Short mmCIF file of C-alpha atoms in Angstrom, two decimals:
data_model
loop_
_atom_site.label_atom_id
_atom_site.label_comp_id
_atom_site.label_asym_id
_atom_site.label_seq_id
_atom_site.Cartn_x
_atom_site.Cartn_y
_atom_site.Cartn_z
CA ASP A 1 14.77 11.54 -1.25
CA ASP A 2 15.44 11.19 -4.97
CA GLY A 3 12.82 13.79 -5.93
CA LEU A 4 10.35 11.20 -7.22
CA GLY A 5 8.00 11.52 -4.24
CA ALA A 6 5.48 8.66 -4.45
CA LEU A 7 7.09 7.24 -7.59
CA GLN A 8 9.47 4.93 -5.79
CA HIS A 9 9.46 1.15 -5.88
CA SER A 10 8.53 0.80 -2.20
CA THR A 11 5.59 3.21 -2.42
CA LEU A 12 4.29 1.72 -5.66
CA LEU A 13 4.59 -1.83 -4.26
CA SER A 14 2.64 -0.72 -1.18
CA ALA A 15 -0.06 0.64 -3.50
CA PHE A 16 -0.17 -2.71 -5.34
CA GLU A 17 -0.72 -4.44 -1.98
CA LEU A 18 -3.38 -1.92 -0.89
CA GLU A 19 -5.19 -2.38 -4.20
CA ARG A 20 -5.21 -6.15 -3.63
CA ARG A 21 -6.55 -5.75 -0.07
CA ILE A 22 -9.28 -3.35 -1.26
CA SER A 23 -10.33 -5.79 -3.99
CA ASP A 24 -10.38 -8.69 -1.50
CA THR A 25 -12.48 -6.65 0.93
CA ILE A 26 -14.95 -5.58 -1.78
CA ARG A 27 -15.34 -9.23 -2.82
CA LYS A 28 -15.66 -10.44 0.80
CA ARG A 29 -18.37 -7.85 1.54
CA GLY A 30 -20.22 -8.66 -1.69
CA LEU A 31 -20.26 -5.04 -2.90
CA GLN A 32 -21.21 -4.45 -6.51
CA CYS A 33 -18.70 -2.61 -8.66
CA LEU A 34 -18.24 -1.99 -12.33
CA THR A 35 -16.32 -5.08 -13.45
CA THR A 36 -13.83 -5.98 -16.12
CA PRO A 37 -14.37 -8.97 -18.44
CA ASP A 38 -12.47 -11.21 -15.98
CA GLY A 39 -14.96 -10.31 -13.22
CA SER A 40 -12.66 -8.16 -11.10
CA CYS A 41 -13.55 -4.58 -10.16
CA LEU A 42 -12.53 -1.97 -12.69
CA VAL A 43 -9.69 -0.02 -11.06
CA LEU A 44 -7.67 2.80 -12.56
CA SER A 45 -4.33 2.78 -10.76
CA PRO A 46 -0.60 3.14 -11.35
CA SER A 47 -0.35 -0.67 -11.43
CA ALA A 48 -1.70 -0.53 -15.01
CA PHE A 49 1.71 0.69 -16.18
CA TRP A 50 3.18 -2.65 -15.10
CA HIS A 51 0.17 -4.72 -16.23
CA ASN A 52 -0.77 -5.30 -12.56
CA ASN A 53 2.43 -7.29 -12.12
CA ALA A 54 4.51 -6.43 -9.04
CA GLU A 55 7.49 -8.40 -10.37
CA ALA A 56 7.51 -6.23 -13.52
CA LEU A 57 7.61 -3.14 -11.28
CA ILE A 58 10.46 -4.53 -9.18
CA GLN A 59 12.51 -5.15 -12.34
CA ASP A 60 11.73 -1.69 -13.79
CA MET A 61 14.84 0.44 -13.45
CA ASN A 62 13.26 3.56 -14.93
CA ILE A 63 9.82 4.20 -13.46
CA LEU A 64 9.57 7.66 -15.03
CA ASP A 65 10.13 6.34 -18.54
CA THR A 66 7.50 3.66 -17.98
CA LEU A 67 4.99 6.28 -16.83
CA ASN A 68 5.79 8.76 -19.57
CA LEU A 69 5.65 6.21 -22.39
CA TYR A 70 2.12 5.19 -21.47
CA PRO A 71 0.32 4.38 -24.73
CA ASN A 72 0.44 0.69 -23.80
CA ALA A 73 -1.07 1.17 -20.32
CA THR A 74 -4.70 0.09 -20.48
CA VAL A 75 -7.32 -1.40 -18.22
CA SER A 76 -9.97 -3.36 -20.14
CA GLY A 77 -9.25 -1.29 -23.22
CA ILE A 78 -9.30 2.06 -21.38
CA LEU A 79 -6.12 4.06 -21.87
CA VAL A 80 -4.61 4.97 -18.50
CA THR A 81 -2.53 8.15 -18.42
CA PRO A 82 -0.34 9.52 -15.61
CA ASP A 83 -2.78 12.36 -14.90
CA MET A 84 -5.47 9.75 -14.11
CA VAL A 85 -3.41 7.93 -11.45
CA LEU A 86 -0.97 10.51 -10.07
CA ALA A 87 -1.74 13.62 -8.01
CA GLY A 88 0.59 16.45 -7.17
CA ARG A 89 2.51 15.79 -10.37
CA GLU A 90 5.85 17.53 -10.82
CA PHE A 91 7.19 18.79 -14.14
CA HIS A 92 10.80 20.01 -14.35
CA ASP A 93 10.03 21.54 -17.75
CA PRO A 94 6.74 23.49 -17.51
CA THR A 95 6.28 23.28 -21.29
CA SER A 96 6.48 19.47 -21.26
CA THR A 97 3.90 16.85 -20.32
CA ARG A 98 6.68 14.57 -19.01
CA VAL A 99 6.01 13.73 -15.36
CA ASP A 100 9.12 14.00 -13.20
CA GLY A 101 7.55 13.15 -9.85
CA ALA A 102 4.29 12.92 -7.94
CA LEU A 103 3.23 13.41 -4.35
CA PHE A 104 0.33 10.94 -4.36
CA LEU A 105 -0.86 7.79 -6.10
CA VAL A 106 -4.54 7.61 -7.07
CA LEU A 107 -6.72 4.48 -7.12
CA THR A 108 -10.16 4.94 -8.71
CA TYR A 109 -12.96 2.40 -8.27
CA PHE A 110 -16.40 2.60 -9.90
CA PHE A 111 -19.62 1.64 -8.11
CA PRO A 112 -23.24 1.82 -9.26
CA ASP A 113 -25.43 3.90 -6.93
CA ASN A 114 -29.13 4.57 -7.31
CA ASP A 115 -29.19 7.26 -4.61
CA CYS A 116 -26.90 9.94 -6.00
CA LEU A 117 -27.36 12.27 -3.03
CA GLY A 118 -27.32 9.67 -0.24
CA ASN A 119 -24.40 8.43 1.83
CA ALA A 120 -25.10 4.68 2.06
CA GLY A 121 -22.72 3.73 -0.75
CA ARG A 122 -20.08 6.14 0.48
CA ILE A 123 -20.29 4.72 4.01
CA LYS A 124 -19.81 1.17 2.66
CA TRP A 125 -16.78 2.37 0.65
CA LEU A 126 -15.24 4.03 3.73
CA GLU A 127 -15.73 0.80 5.66
CA VAL A 128 -13.93 -1.09 2.88
CA LEU A 129 -11.03 1.38 3.06
CA GLU A 130 -10.80 1.17 6.83
CA GLU A 131 -10.73 -2.63 6.74
CA ALA A 132 -8.21 -2.78 3.89
CA ALA A 133 -5.90 -0.24 5.55
CA GLU A 134 -6.29 -1.76 9.01
CA GLN A 135 -2.88 -3.43 8.89
CA SER A 136 -0.93 -0.56 7.42
CA GLY A 137 -2.24 2.79 8.64
CA ASP A 138 -5.11 5.12 9.28
CA VAL A 139 -7.69 6.28 6.77
CA ILE A 140 -7.96 10.06 6.71
CA ILE A 141 -11.27 11.26 5.34
CA HIS A 142 -11.80 14.65 3.71
CA PRO A 143 -15.59 15.03 3.58
CA GLN A 144 -16.97 15.97 0.17
CA ALA A 145 -20.48 16.34 -1.15
CA PRO A 146 -21.61 13.58 -3.54
CA LYS A 147 -20.77 14.32 -7.16
CA LEU A 148 -22.84 12.96 -10.01
CA ILE A 149 -20.81 11.84 -13.02
CA ALA A 150 -21.93 10.01 -16.12
CA LEU A 151 -20.05 6.99 -17.35
CA GLU A 152 -21.15 5.31 -20.55
CA VAL A 153 -20.12 1.73 -21.06
CA SER A 154 -20.94 -0.98 -23.53
CA ARG A 155 -22.68 -3.90 -21.81
CA ALA A 156 -20.77 -6.21 -24.16
CA GLU A 157 -17.50 -5.21 -22.44
CA PHE A 158 -18.51 -4.65 -18.81
CA GLN A 159 -20.95 -6.07 -16.31
CA VAL A 160 -22.51 -4.03 -13.53
#
């Protein structure tokens, strides 16, 4: 172990592949999601740091520098920062914001839901995850109560 935790090429490439399988499954099931101008689901993920290009990740010899020099990492004009896509972040210098490792990678998808306290949307999402992860592992669910959050978007930039 080089101390990077999840910030290794193999783990990040696996996350790229999982993100692709999730997107394919969402599209196949016809689920509505908040979309980007190109029509794909809006996803905040570590792949933004390599412009969703696995080849760019493979050629990156300094993942930590790429993550820590993030002002160019955006998704549809939204700045993506390491704290948005990495969990269990490690900092060798507690006074610095420089990430030195992470235990987990975070993928965030956005779905419209008219029933904020119901489980129908959540159940569909869990089914998507189970299908997308079918080939590579088990989905472990930690039950949580629904959480209402507000997201304001300009209709000119996004479609729901």
